[in-house]
Amino acid sequence: MDENSTAPQQTRLANLDAIRGLGVLGIFFLNIYFMGNSFFGYAPHEVQLTSDIILLTCSNFFLEGRFFSLFAMLFGVGLLIQYQRQQMAMETATTQQQNKRIKRRLYWLIVFGVIHAIFIFPGDILLSYGVSGLLAFRYISLSADELILKAQWFIFLSLIPIALISLMPDDQVYSRDSAFFVEQLADWTGSYQQQLTLHLTMFAYMLAVIPLALMWYIAGLMLLGMALYKRNIFVDGLDNKTLWQCVFWAITLASLDSILSLSGNQMLESMSDLLLWFSAIATALIYIHIIVKFCQNTPHRLKLLQNVGRMAFSLYILQSIVGILLLRYIAPDWLYSLDRIGYVSIAIIYSVFQLLLADVYLRKFNQGPLEKLWRVLVSRTS
């Protein structure tokens, strides 16, 4: 496909909104496990339940890392669309002025991420996306082929520190029946001051991990998203050959990931994390293809999903607030008894709520509250 055929869009792309909507709904199915203990997440039983094994396997195939990758690609697309629009407005502002505006959006996103990570949920992705966006923006004018090559380098280089971090020994036994599990939950469900201390500890850890690994991986995905947009993948979908290649690698790598993650061997479980990152990209591309074919850039198709996508920022933060309130304050005892099926049930119910909330809200307003705040802050500091 001719990448030059992609013209800057002045209207919203329904496909992108629908894909973004799928992403924001899907990410809650993973984050919900970390709303209680934000560092270790779900504590398995010493003898794993059959339902846990089934849901973990399903997660390895369809959820884990998929929506993180999806969001990163879409973020890259968003940067590219803004860049293309600024090129059309060159008569009213210089390139330097327009680039500053885009970077200012990223700076404000970093501010939102810092606030979110410290005061609400330390599993924040906004900070990482803001920092990675600044890196990806440096290469935004490259051709699709050049972007893909750069993306490959970034992703593969990031896996070296990710592998080293994953393989670090951990002597603590974190299972449902362990004393360590009880100690952890006592801390995470304690006073807000205790929780804030834990948040700051995790935030410091993230500040170290982002430049070492996450920044490069996420920036690589953003560059990949830009390349896909330039090749009209978000309009036409994948060609058959690429689609079946993605299906093959998604199934193969997810199968290996599941085998290793259920092996009971700490070293093999750590190795499964590396496979996850690759299988996630392949599955994310399949999701993009499916949404593109179903939605076909039509505002009335998958409208509920599109509405969620239009409010992705606001709903993402609301997910954190609701999840933290529920599992740390309203029903902290659930953390001792909920199995995976319980967490998934909460995520399903809340996903329906988000679909309804976005639909009702956008009947009265044009954009989400945080989307509007973000735009106002950028405008006033321009």
CSV table of C-alpha atoms in Angstrom, one decimal:
chain,number,residue,atom,x,y,z
A,1,MET,CA,0.0,0.0,0.0
A,2,ASP,CA,1.1,3.5,-0.8
A,3,GLU,CA,1.8,5.3,2.5
A,4,ASN,CA,1.5,8.6,0.8
A,5,SER,CA,-2.2,8.0,0.2
A,6,THR,CA,-2.9,8.5,3.8
A,7,ALA,CA,-4.1,12.1,4.1
A,8,PRO,CA,-4.3,13.9,7.4
A,9,GLN,CA,-7.9,13.6,8.8
A,10,GLN,CA,-9.8,16.6,10.1
A,11,THR,CA,-12.7,14.4,11.4
A,12,ARG,CA,-12.5,11.6,13.9
A,13,LEU,CA,-11.6,8.2,12.6
A,14,ALA,CA,-14.2,5.8,13.8
A,15,ASN,CA,-11.9,2.8,13.5
A,16,LEU,CA,-9.4,4.5,15.9
A,17,ASP,CA,-12.0,5.3,18.4
A,18,ALA,CA,-13.4,1.8,18.4
A,19,ILE,CA,-9.9,0.3,18.8
A,20,ARG,CA,-9.1,2.7,21.6
A,21,GLY,CA,-12.4,1.7,23.2
A,22,LEU,CA,-11.5,-2.0,23.1
A,23,GLY,CA,-8.1,-1.1,24.6
A,24,VAL,CA,-9.4,0.9,27.6
A,25,LEU,CA,-12.0,-1.8,28.4
A,26,GLY,CA,-9.5,-4.6,28.0
A,27,ILE,CA,-6.8,-3.0,30.2
A,28,PHE,CA,-9.1,-3.1,33.2
A,29,PHE,CA,-9.2,-6.9,33.0
A,30,LEU,CA,-5.5,-6.9,33.8
A,31,ASN,CA,-5.2,-3.9,36.1
A,32,ILE,CA,-8.0,-5.2,38.4
A,33,TYR,CA,-5.6,-7.8,39.8
A,34,PHE,CA,-3.3,-4.9,40.9
A,35,MET,CA,-5.9,-2.6,42.5
A,36,GLY,CA,-5.3,-4.3,45.8
A,37,ASN,CA,-1.6,-5.2,45.9
A,38,SER,CA,-0.2,-3.0,43.1
A,39,PHE,CA,3.2,-4.6,43.1
A,40,PHE,CA,2.6,-8.3,43.2
A,41,GLY,CA,-1.0,-8.4,41.9
A,42,TYR,CA,-2.9,-11.6,42.1
A,43,ALA,CA,-1.8,-14.3,44.6
A,44,PRO,CA,-2.4,-17.8,43.3
A,45,HIS,CA,-3.3,-20.7,45.6
A,46,GLU,CA,-0.5,-23.1,46.4
A,47,VAL,CA,-2.5,-25.8,44.5
A,48,GLN,CA,-3.9,-23.8,41.6
A,49,LEU,CA,-7.7,-23.9,41.0
A,50,THR,CA,-8.8,-25.3,37.7
A,51,SER,CA,-10.7,-22.1,37.0
A,52,ASP,CA,-7.6,-20.1,37.7
A,53,ILE,CA,-5.5,-22.2,35.3
A,54,ILE,CA,-8.2,-21.8,32.5
A,55,LEU,CA,-8.5,-18.1,33.0
A,56,LEU,CA,-4.7,-17.6,33.2
A,57,THR,CA,-4.3,-19.5,29.9
A,58,CYS,CA,-7.1,-17.4,28.3
A,59,SER,CA,-5.3,-14.3,29.6
A,60,ASN,CA,-2.0,-15.4,28.0
A,61,PHE,CA,-3.8,-15.8,24.7
A,62,PHE,CA,-6.1,-12.8,24.6
A,63,LEU,CA,-5.3,-10.3,27.3
A,64,GLU,CA,-1.9,-10.1,28.8
A,65,GLY,CA,0.1,-7.3,27.3
A,66,ARG,CA,-2.3,-7.0,24.3
A,67,PHE,CA,-4.0,-3.8,25.3
A,68,PHE,CA,-0.8,-2.2,26.6
A,69,SER,CA,0.6,-2.8,23.1
A,70,LEU,CA,-2.6,-1.6,21.4
A,71,PHE,CA,-2.6,1.7,23.3
A,72,ALA,CA,1.0,2.3,22.5
A,73,MET,CA,0.5,1.8,18.8
A,74,LEU,CA,-2.6,4.1,18.9
A,75,PHE,CA,-0.6,6.7,20.8
A,76,GLY,CA,1.9,6.7,18.0
A,77,VAL,CA,-0.9,7.1,15.5
A,78,GLY,CA,-2.3,10.1,17.5
A,79,LEU,CA,1.1,11.8,17.5
A,80,LEU,CA,1.4,11.3,13.7
A,81,ILE,CA,-2.1,12.7,13.1
A,82,GLN,CA,-1.3,15.8,15.1
A,83,TYR,CA,1.9,16.2,13.2
A,84,GLN,CA,0.2,15.9,9.9
A,85,ARG,CA,-2.4,18.4,10.9
A,86,GLN,CA,0.2,20.9,11.9
A,87,GLN,CA,1.8,20.5,8.5
A,88,MET,CA,-1.5,21.6,7.0
A,89,ALA,CA,-1.5,24.7,9.3
A,90,MET,CA,2.0,25.8,8.4
A,91,GLU,CA,0.7,29.1,7.2
A,92,THR,CA,-0.4,30.2,10.7
A,93,ALA,CA,2.5,28.9,12.7
A,94,THR,CA,6.1,27.8,12.3
A,95,THR,CA,7.2,24.2,12.5
A,96,GLN,CA,9.0,24.9,15.8
A,97,GLN,CA,5.9,26.4,17.3
A,98,GLN,CA,3.7,23.5,16.2
A,99,ASN,CA,6.2,20.9,17.5
A,100,LYS,CA,6.3,22.7,20.8
A,101,ARG,CA,2.5,22.3,21.1
A,102,ILE,CA,2.7,18.6,20.5
A,103,LYS,CA,5.5,18.2,23.0
A,104,ARG,CA,3.6,20.3,25.5
A,105,ARG,CA,0.7,17.8,25.3
A,106,LEU,CA,3.2,15.1,26.2
A,107,TYR,CA,4.6,17.1,29.1
A,108,TRP,CA,1.1,17.5,30.5
A,109,LEU,CA,0.5,13.8,30.0
A,110,ILE,CA,3.6,13.2,32.1
A,111,VAL,CA,2.3,15.5,34.8
A,112,PHE,CA,-1.0,13.6,34.8
A,113,GLY,CA,0.9,10.3,35.0
A,114,VAL,CA,3.0,11.4,38.0
A,115,ILE,CA,-0.2,12.5,39.8
A,116,HIS,CA,-2.0,9.3,38.9
A,117,ALA,CA,1.0,7.1,39.9
A,118,ILE,CA,1.7,8.7,43.3
A,119,PHE,CA,-1.8,9.5,44.5
A,120,ILE,CA,-4.1,7.0,42.9
A,121,PHE,CA,-2.6,3.9,41.2
A,122,PRO,CA,1.1,3.2,40.9
A,123,GLY,CA,0.5,0.9,37.9
A,124,ASP,CA,0.2,4.0,35.8
A,125,ILE,CA,1.0,4.0,32.1
A,126,LEU,CA,0.6,7.7,31.3
A,127,LEU,CA,4.0,8.6,32.5
A,128,SER,CA,5.6,5.9,30.4
A,129,TYR,CA,3.6,6.9,27.4
A,130,GLY,CA,4.5,10.6,27.8
A,131,VAL,CA,8.2,9.9,28.1
A,132,SER,CA,8.2,7.4,25.2
A,133,GLY,CA,6.2,9.8,23.1
A,134,LEU,CA,8.9,12.4,23.3
A,135,LEU,CA,11.4,9.8,22.0
A,136,ALA,CA,9.1,8.5,19.3
A,137,PHE,CA,8.3,12.0,18.1
A,138,ARG,CA,11.9,12.5,17.0
A,139,TYR,CA,11.4,10.0,14.2
A,140,ILE,CA,7.9,10.9,13.1
A,141,SER,CA,8.9,12.1,9.7
A,142,LEU,CA,10.5,8.8,8.7
A,143,SER,CA,8.9,6.6,6.0
A,144,ALA,CA,6.9,3.6,7.0
A,145,ASP,CA,9.8,1.2,6.2
A,146,GLU,CA,12.2,3.3,8.2
A,147,LEU,CA,9.8,3.5,11.1
A,148,ILE,CA,9.4,-0.3,11.2
A,149,LEU,CA,13.2,-0.8,11.1
A,150,LYS,CA,13.6,1.7,14.0
A,151,ALA,CA,10.7,0.1,15.9
A,152,GLN,CA,12.4,-3.4,15.6
A,153,TRP,CA,15.6,-2.0,17.0
A,154,PHE,CA,13.9,-0.3,19.9
A,155,ILE,CA,11.8,-3.4,20.8
A,156,PHE,CA,14.6,-5.9,20.6
A,157,LEU,CA,17.0,-3.6,22.6
A,158,SER,CA,14.4,-3.1,25.3
A,159,LEU,CA,14.1,-6.9,25.8
A,160,ILE,CA,17.7,-7.1,27.1
A,161,PRO,CA,17.0,-5.1,30.4
A,162,ILE,CA,13.5,-6.6,30.5
A,163,ALA,CA,15.0,-10.1,30.5
A,164,LEU,CA,17.5,-9.2,33.2
A,165,ILE,CA,14.8,-7.7,35.4
A,166,SER,CA,12.6,-10.8,34.8
A,167,LEU,CA,15.4,-13.2,35.7
A,168,MET,CA,16.3,-11.5,39.0
A,169,PRO,CA,15.8,-14.0,41.8
A,170,ASP,CA,12.9,-13.6,44.2
A,171,ASP,CA,13.1,-15.6,47.4
A,172,GLN,CA,9.7,-14.4,48.7
A,173,VAL,CA,6.8,-16.9,48.3
A,174,TYR,CA,3.7,-15.0,47.2
A,175,SER,CA,0.8,-17.3,47.3
A,176,ARG,CA,-2.7,-17.1,48.8
A,177,ASP,CA,-1.7,-19.1,51.9
A,178,SER,CA,1.7,-17.5,52.6
A,179,ALA,CA,2.5,-15.1,55.5
A,180,PHE,CA,4.0,-12.7,53.0
A,181,PHE,CA,0.7,-12.4,51.2
A,182,VAL,CA,-1.1,-11.5,54.4
A,183,GLU,CA,1.7,-8.9,55.3
A,184,GLN,CA,1.4,-7.3,51.9
A,185,LEU,CA,-2.3,-6.9,52.0
A,186,ALA,CA,-2.1,-5.4,55.5
A,187,ASP,CA,0.2,-2.8,54.1
A,188,TRP,CA,-1.8,-2.1,50.9
A,189,THR,CA,-5.1,-1.9,52.7
A,190,GLY,CA,-3.8,0.2,55.6
A,191,SER,CA,-4.0,3.9,56.0
A,192,TYR,CA,-3.7,6.2,53.0
A,193,GLN,CA,-0.3,7.4,54.4
A,194,GLN,CA,0.9,3.8,54.3
A,195,GLN,CA,-0.4,3.3,50.8
A,196,LEU,CA,1.2,6.6,49.7
A,197,THR,CA,4.6,5.4,50.9
A,198,LEU,CA,4.2,2.2,48.9
A,199,HIS,CA,3.1,4.3,45.8
A,200,LEU,CA,6.3,6.4,46.1
A,201,THR,CA,8.4,3.3,46.4
A,202,MET,CA,6.9,1.9,43.2
A,203,PHE,CA,7.1,5.3,41.5
A,204,ALA,CA,10.9,5.3,42.2
A,205,TYR,CA,11.2,1.8,40.8
A,206,MET,CA,9.3,3.0,37.6
A,207,LEU,CA,11.6,6.0,37.2
A,208,ALA,CA,14.5,3.5,37.0
A,209,VAL,CA,12.8,1.0,34.7
A,210,ILE,CA,11.3,3.5,32.2
A,211,PRO,CA,14.6,4.8,30.7
A,212,LEU,CA,16.2,1.3,30.9
A,213,ALA,CA,13.5,-0.7,29.2
A,214,LEU,CA,9.9,0.5,29.0
A,215,MET,CA,10.7,3.8,27.2
A,216,TRP,CA,12.4,1.9,24.3
A,217,TYR,CA,9.7,-0.8,24.1
A,218,ILE,CA,6.8,1.6,24.1
A,219,ALA,CA,8.5,4.0,21.7
A,220,GLY,CA,9.1,1.1,19.4
A,221,LEU,CA,5.4,0.2,19.5
A,222,MET,CA,4.5,3.9,18.8
A,223,LEU,CA,6.7,3.9,15.8
A,224,LEU,CA,5.1,0.7,14.6
A,225,GLY,CA,1.7,2.3,15.0
A,226,MET,CA,2.9,5.3,12.9
A,227,ALA,CA,4.1,2.9,10.2
A,228,LEU,CA,0.8,1.0,10.2
A,229,TYR,CA,-1.1,4.3,9.8
A,230,LYS,CA,1.1,5.4,6.9
A,231,ARG,CA,0.3,2.1,5.3
A,232,ASN,CA,-3.4,2.5,5.8
A,233,ILE,CA,-3.7,-0.5,8.0
A,234,PHE,CA,-6.1,1.4,10.3
A,235,VAL,CA,-8.4,1.9,7.2
A,236,ASP,CA,-8.0,-1.3,5.2
A,237,GLY,CA,-6.8,-3.8,7.8
A,238,LEU,CA,-3.9,-6.3,7.3
A,239,ASP,CA,-3.4,-8.2,4.1
A,240,ASN,CA,-4.1,-11.9,4.3
A,241,LYS,CA,-0.4,-13.0,4.4
A,242,THR,CA,0.4,-10.7,7.3
A,243,LEU,CA,-2.8,-11.6,9.1
A,244,TRP,CA,-2.1,-15.3,9.0
A,245,GLN,CA,1.5,-14.7,10.1
A,246,CYS,CA,0.2,-12.8,13.1
A,247,VAL,CA,-2.2,-15.6,13.9
A,248,PHE,CA,0.6,-18.2,13.7
A,249,TRP,CA,2.9,-16.2,16.0
A,250,ALA,CA,0.2,-15.2,18.4
A,251,ILE,CA,-0.9,-18.8,18.9
A,252,THR,CA,2.6,-20.3,19.0
A,253,LEU,CA,4.1,-17.8,21.4
A,254,ALA,CA,1.0,-17.7,23.6
A,255,SER,CA,1.1,-21.5,23.8
A,256,LEU,CA,4.7,-21.5,24.9
A,257,ASP,CA,4.0,-18.6,27.3
A,258,SER,CA,1.2,-20.6,28.9
A,259,ILE,CA,3.3,-23.8,29.2
A,260,LEU,CA,6.2,-21.9,30.9
A,261,SER,CA,4.0,-19.8,33.1
A,262,LEU,CA,2.3,-22.9,34.5
A,263,SER,CA,5.5,-24.9,34.8
A,264,GLY,CA,6.0,-24.1,38.5
A,265,ASN,CA,9.6,-23.3,37.8
A,266,GLN,CA,10.6,-19.7,38.7
A,267,MET,CA,13.2,-19.5,35.9
A,268,LEU,CA,10.8,-20.8,33.2
A,269,GLU,CA,8.1,-18.5,34.5
A,270,SER,CA,10.4,-15.6,34.1
A,271,MET,CA,11.3,-16.6,30.6
A,272,SER,CA,7.6,-16.7,29.7
A,273,ASP,CA,7.5,-12.9,30.3
A,274,LEU,CA,9.7,-12.4,27.3
A,275,LEU,CA,7.4,-14.5,25.0
A,276,LEU,CA,4.5,-12.4,26.3
A,277,TRP,CA,5.8,-9.2,24.8
A,278,PHE,CA,6.1,-10.7,21.3
A,279,SER,CA,2.8,-12.6,21.3
A,280,ALA,CA,1.1,-9.4,22.6
A,281,ILE,CA,2.2,-7.5,19.5
A,282,ALA,CA,0.9,-10.1,17.1
A,283,THR,CA,-2.5,-10.4,18.9
A,284,ALA,CA,-2.8,-6.6,19.1
A,285,LEU,CA,-2.4,-6.5,15.3
A,286,ILE,CA,-5.2,-9.1,14.9
A,287,TYR,CA,-7.5,-7.0,17.2
A,288,ILE,CA,-6.8,-4.0,15.0
A,289,HIS,CA,-7.6,-5.9,11.9
A,290,ILE,CA,-10.9,-7.2,13.3
A,291,ILE,CA,-12.1,-3.8,14.5
A,292,VAL,CA,-11.2,-2.2,11.2
A,293,LYS,CA,-13.2,-4.8,9.3
A,294,PHE,CA,-16.2,-4.6,11.6
A,295,CYS,CA,-16.3,-0.8,12.0
A,296,GLN,CA,-15.2,0.3,8.5
A,297,ASN,CA,-14.8,3.9,9.7
A,298,THR,CA,-18.6,4.2,10.1
A,299,PRO,CA,-19.7,6.3,13.1
A,300,HIS,CA,-22.8,4.1,13.7
A,301,ARG,CA,-20.9,0.8,13.8
A,302,LEU,CA,-19.6,-0.3,17.2
A,303,LYS,CA,-20.8,3.0,18.4
A,304,LEU,CA,-20.7,2.1,22.1
A,305,LEU,CA,-17.1,1.0,21.7
A,306,GLN,CA,-16.3,4.2,19.9
A,307,ASN,CA,-17.8,6.3,22.7
A,308,VAL,CA,-15.5,4.6,25.2
A,309,GLY,CA,-12.6,5.3,22.9
A,310,ARG,CA,-13.5,9.0,22.8
A,311,MET,CA,-13.4,9.1,26.6
A,312,ALA,CA,-10.4,6.7,27.0
A,313,PHE,CA,-8.3,9.1,29.2
A,314,SER,CA,-11.2,9.9,31.6
A,315,LEU,CA,-12.3,6.3,31.8
A,316,TYR,CA,-8.8,5.0,32.4
A,317,ILE,CA,-8.4,7.3,35.4
A,318,LEU,CA,-11.9,6.4,36.6
A,319,GLN,CA,-11.0,2.7,36.5
A,320,SER,CA,-8.2,3.3,38.9
A,321,ILE,CA,-10.3,5.3,41.3
A,322,VAL,CA,-13.2,2.8,41.3
A,323,GLY,CA,-10.9,-0.2,41.6
A,324,ILE,CA,-8.8,1.3,44.4
A,325,LEU,CA,-11.9,2.4,46.3
A,326,LEU,CA,-13.6,-1.0,45.9
A,327,LEU,CA,-10.7,-3.3,46.8
A,328,ARG,CA,-8.8,-1.2,49.4
A,329,TYR,CA,-11.6,0.6,51.2
A,330,ILE,CA,-15.1,-0.7,50.5
A,331,ALA,CA,-14.4,-4.4,50.3
A,332,PRO,CA,-10.8,-5.1,51.3
A,333,ASP,CA,-11.8,-8.6,52.6
A,334,TRP,CA,-12.4,-9.6,49.0
A,335,LEU,CA,-8.7,-9.6,48.4
A,336,TYR,CA,-8.4,-12.7,50.7
A,337,SER,CA,-11.1,-14.6,48.9
A,338,LEU,CA,-11.4,-13.5,45.3
A,339,ASP,CA,-10.2,-16.0,42.7
A,340,ARG,CA,-9.6,-15.1,39.1
A,341,ILE,CA,-13.2,-15.7,38.2
A,342,GLY,CA,-14.2,-13.2,40.8
A,343,TYR,CA,-11.9,-10.5,39.4
A,344,VAL,CA,-13.0,-11.2,35.8
A,345,SER,CA,-16.7,-10.9,36.9
A,346,ILE,CA,-15.9,-7.5,38.4
A,347,ALA,CA,-14.2,-6.4,35.2
A,348,ILE,CA,-17.1,-7.6,33.0
A,349,ILE,CA,-19.7,-5.8,35.1
A,350,TYR,CA,-17.6,-2.6,35.2
A,351,SER,CA,-17.0,-2.8,31.4
A,352,VAL,CA,-20.8,-2.8,30.8
A,353,PHE,CA,-21.0,0.2,33.2
A,354,GLN,CA,-18.3,2.1,31.2
A,355,LEU,CA,-20.1,1.4,27.9
A,356,LEU,CA,-23.3,2.9,29.3
A,357,LEU,CA,-21.6,5.8,31.0
A,358,ALA,CA,-19.8,6.9,27.9
A,359,ASP,CA,-23.0,6.6,25.8
A,360,VAL,CA,-24.9,8.8,28.3
A,361,TYR,CA,-22.1,11.3,28.9
A,362,LEU,CA,-21.4,11.9,25.2
A,363,ARG,CA,-25.1,12.7,24.5
A,364,LYS,CA,-24.6,15.9,26.5
A,365,PHE,CA,-20.9,16.6,26.0
A,366,ASN,CA,-18.5,16.4,23.1
A,367,GLN,CA,-15.5,15.0,25.0
A,368,GLY,CA,-14.6,13.5,28.4
A,369,PRO,CA,-13.8,15.8,31.3
A,370,LEU,CA,-10.1,14.9,31.4
A,371,GLU,CA,-9.7,15.1,27.7
A,372,LYS,CA,-11.1,18.7,27.9
A,373,LEU,CA,-8.9,19.6,30.8
A,374,TRP,CA,-5.9,18.3,28.9
A,375,ARG,CA,-6.8,20.4,25.9
A,376,VAL,CA,-7.4,23.5,28.0
A,377,LEU,CA,-4.0,23.1,29.8
A,378,VAL,CA,-2.2,22.8,26.6
A,379,SER,CA,-3.9,25.8,25.1
A,380,ARG,CA,-3.3,28.0,28.1
A,381,THR,CA,0.4,27.2,28.3
A,382,SER,CA,1.0,27.5,24.5
